[in-house]
PDB file of C-alpha atoms in Angstrom:
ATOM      1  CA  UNK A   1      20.247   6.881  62.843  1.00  0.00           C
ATOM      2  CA  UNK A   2      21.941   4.605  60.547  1.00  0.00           C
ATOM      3  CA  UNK A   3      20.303   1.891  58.797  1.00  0.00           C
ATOM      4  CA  UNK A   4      23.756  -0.236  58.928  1.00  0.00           C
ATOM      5  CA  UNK A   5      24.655  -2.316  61.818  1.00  0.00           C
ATOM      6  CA  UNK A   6      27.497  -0.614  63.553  1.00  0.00           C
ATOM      7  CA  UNK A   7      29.944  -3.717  62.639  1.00  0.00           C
ATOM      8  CA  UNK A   8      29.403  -3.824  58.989  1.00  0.00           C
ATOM      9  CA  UNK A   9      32.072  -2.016  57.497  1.00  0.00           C
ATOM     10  CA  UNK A  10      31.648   0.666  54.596  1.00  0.00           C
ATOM     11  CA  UNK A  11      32.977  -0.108  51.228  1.00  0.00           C
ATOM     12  CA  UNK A  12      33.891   2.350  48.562  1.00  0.00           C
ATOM     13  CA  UNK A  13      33.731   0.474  45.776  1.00  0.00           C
ATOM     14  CA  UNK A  14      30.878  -2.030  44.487  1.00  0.00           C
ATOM     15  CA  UNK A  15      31.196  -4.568  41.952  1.00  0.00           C
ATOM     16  CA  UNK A  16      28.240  -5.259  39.401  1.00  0.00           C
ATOM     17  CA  UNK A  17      26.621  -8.155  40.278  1.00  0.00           C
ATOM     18  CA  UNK A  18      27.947 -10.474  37.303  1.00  0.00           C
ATOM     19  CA  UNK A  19      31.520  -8.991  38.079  1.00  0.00           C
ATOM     20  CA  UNK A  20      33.104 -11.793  39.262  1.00  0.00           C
ATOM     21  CA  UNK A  21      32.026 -13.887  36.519  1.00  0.00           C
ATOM     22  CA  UNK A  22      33.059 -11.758  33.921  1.00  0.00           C
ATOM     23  CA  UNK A  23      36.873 -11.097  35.447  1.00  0.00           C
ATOM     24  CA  UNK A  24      36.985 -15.324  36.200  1.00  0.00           C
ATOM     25  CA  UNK A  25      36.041 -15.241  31.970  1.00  0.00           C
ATOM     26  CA  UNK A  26      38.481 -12.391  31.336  1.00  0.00           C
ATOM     27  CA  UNK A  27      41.104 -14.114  33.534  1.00  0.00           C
ATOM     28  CA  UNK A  28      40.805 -17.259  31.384  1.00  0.00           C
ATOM     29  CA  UNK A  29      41.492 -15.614  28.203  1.00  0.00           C
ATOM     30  CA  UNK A  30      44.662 -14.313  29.477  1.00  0.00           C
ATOM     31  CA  UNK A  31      47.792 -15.784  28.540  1.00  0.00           C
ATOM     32  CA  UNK A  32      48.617 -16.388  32.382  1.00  0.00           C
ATOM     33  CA  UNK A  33      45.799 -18.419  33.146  1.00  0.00           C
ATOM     34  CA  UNK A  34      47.269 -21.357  34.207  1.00  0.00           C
ATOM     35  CA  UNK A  35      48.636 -19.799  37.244  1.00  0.00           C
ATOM     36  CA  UNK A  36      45.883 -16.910  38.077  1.00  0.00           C
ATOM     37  CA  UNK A  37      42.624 -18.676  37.401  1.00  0.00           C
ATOM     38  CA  UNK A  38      43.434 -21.399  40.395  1.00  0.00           C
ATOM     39  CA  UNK A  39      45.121 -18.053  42.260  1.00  0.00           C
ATOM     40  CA  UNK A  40      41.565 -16.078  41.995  1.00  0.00           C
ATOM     41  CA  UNK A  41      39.690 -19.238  42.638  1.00  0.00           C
ATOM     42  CA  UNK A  42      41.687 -20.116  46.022  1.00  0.00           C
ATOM     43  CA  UNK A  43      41.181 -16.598  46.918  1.00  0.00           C
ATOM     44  CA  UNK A  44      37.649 -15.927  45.859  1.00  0.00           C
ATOM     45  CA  UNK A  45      37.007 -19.135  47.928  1.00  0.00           C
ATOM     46  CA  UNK A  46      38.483 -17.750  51.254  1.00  0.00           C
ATOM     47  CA  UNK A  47      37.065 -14.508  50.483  1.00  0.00           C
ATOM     48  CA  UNK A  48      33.625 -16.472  50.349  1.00  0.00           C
ATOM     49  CA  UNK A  49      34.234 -17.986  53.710  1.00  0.00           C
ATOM     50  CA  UNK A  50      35.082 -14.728  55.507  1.00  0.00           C
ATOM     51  CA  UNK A  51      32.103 -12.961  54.111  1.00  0.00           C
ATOM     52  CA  UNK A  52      29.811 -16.129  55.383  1.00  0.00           C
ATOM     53  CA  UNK A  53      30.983 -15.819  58.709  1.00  0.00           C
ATOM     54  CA  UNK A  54      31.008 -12.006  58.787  1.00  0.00           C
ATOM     55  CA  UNK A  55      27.536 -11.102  56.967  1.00  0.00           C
ATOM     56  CA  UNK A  56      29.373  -8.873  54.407  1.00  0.00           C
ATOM     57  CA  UNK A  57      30.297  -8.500  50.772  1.00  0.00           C
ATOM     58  CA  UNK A  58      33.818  -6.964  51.710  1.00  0.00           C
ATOM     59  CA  UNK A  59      36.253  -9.668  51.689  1.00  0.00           C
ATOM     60  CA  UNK A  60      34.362 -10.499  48.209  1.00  0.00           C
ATOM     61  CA  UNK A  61      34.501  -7.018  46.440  1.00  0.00           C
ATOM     62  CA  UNK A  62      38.012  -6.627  47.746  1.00  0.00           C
ATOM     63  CA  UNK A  63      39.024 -10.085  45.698  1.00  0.00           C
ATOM     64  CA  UNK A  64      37.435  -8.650  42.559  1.00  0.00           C
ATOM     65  CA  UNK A  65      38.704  -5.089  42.978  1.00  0.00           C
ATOM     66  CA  UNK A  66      42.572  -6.607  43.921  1.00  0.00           C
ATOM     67  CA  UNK A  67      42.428  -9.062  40.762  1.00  0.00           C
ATOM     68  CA  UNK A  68      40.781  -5.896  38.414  1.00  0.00           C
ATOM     69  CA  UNK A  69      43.797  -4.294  39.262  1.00  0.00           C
ATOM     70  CA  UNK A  70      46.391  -6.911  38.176  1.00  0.00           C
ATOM     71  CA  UNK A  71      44.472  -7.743  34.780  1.00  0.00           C
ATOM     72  CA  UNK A  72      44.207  -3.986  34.013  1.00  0.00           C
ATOM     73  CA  UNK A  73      48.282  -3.613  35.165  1.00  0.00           C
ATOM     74  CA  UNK A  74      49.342  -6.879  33.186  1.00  0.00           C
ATOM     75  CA  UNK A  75      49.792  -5.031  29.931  1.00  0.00           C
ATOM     76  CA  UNK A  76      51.618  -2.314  31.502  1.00  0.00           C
ATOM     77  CA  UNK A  77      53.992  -4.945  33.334  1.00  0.00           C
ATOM     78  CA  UNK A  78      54.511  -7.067  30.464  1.00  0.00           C
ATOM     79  CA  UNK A  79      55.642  -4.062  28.562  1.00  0.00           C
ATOM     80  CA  UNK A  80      58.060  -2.630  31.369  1.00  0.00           C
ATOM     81  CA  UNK A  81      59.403  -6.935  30.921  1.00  0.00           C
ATOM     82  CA  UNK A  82      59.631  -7.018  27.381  1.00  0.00           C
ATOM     83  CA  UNK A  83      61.499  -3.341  26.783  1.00  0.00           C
ATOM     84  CA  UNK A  84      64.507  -4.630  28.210  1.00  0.00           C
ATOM     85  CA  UNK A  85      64.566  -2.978  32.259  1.00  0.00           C
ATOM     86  CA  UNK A  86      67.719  -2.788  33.944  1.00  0.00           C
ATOM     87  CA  UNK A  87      67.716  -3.257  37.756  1.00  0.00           C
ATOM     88  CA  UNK A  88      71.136  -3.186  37.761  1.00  0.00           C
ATOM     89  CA  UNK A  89      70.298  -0.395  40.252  1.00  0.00           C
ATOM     90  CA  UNK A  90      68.058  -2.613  42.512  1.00  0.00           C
ATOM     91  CA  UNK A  91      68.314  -1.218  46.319  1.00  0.00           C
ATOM     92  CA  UNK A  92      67.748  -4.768  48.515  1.00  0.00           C
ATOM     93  CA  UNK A  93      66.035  -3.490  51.233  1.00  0.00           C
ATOM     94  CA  UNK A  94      66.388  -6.052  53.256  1.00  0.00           C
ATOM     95  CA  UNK A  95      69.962  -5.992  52.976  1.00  0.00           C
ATOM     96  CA  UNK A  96      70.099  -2.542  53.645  1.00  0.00           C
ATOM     97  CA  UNK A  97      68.050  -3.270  57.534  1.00  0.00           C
ATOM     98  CA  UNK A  98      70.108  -6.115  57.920  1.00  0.00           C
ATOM     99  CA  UNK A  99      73.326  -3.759  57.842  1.00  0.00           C
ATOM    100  CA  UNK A 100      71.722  -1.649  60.808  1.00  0.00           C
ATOM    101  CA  UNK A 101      71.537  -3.790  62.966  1.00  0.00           C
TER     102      UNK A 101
END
């Protein structure tokens, strides 16, 4: 027999307790700040809601686990940017269903 209620769900991954705080600081040093500090903030906020009205961390370690990713990706994509890409080759997608139909 399980300790857990049968609704909670099971997370992988657990963020340190001062995680949050330390990706809103990291997040703030970053050159893109203006747009993802409000971005983490408005979803950190709904994430907060959720996990009030559920009884579970989830919807909060998935907004710290989502935004690790993009902070840890940004140099990556900003190098990808600044070496000069061509998408001359870009497939639409949604062009491409449209012509199905």
């Amino acid at each position: 027999m399980s300790a857990q209620p049968d609704h909670a769900p099971v997370t992988a991954y657990a963020p340190a307790p001062g995680a949050p705080a330390e990706l809103l600081a990291q997040l703030r040093a970053d050159t893109r700040a203006a747009t993802w500090v409000p971005a983490f903030e408005r979803e950190w906020a709904v994430a907060l809601d959720e996990s009030r009205a559920s009884f579970s961390l989830a919807p909060l370690y998935e907004v710290v686990q989502e935004w690790q990713g993009r902070l840890a990706s940004a140099p990556a994509v900003d190098a990808f940017i600044a070496s000069g890409y061509d998408d001359s080759d870009f497939i639409d997608m949604a062009e491409l269903r449209g012509r199905r139909r």
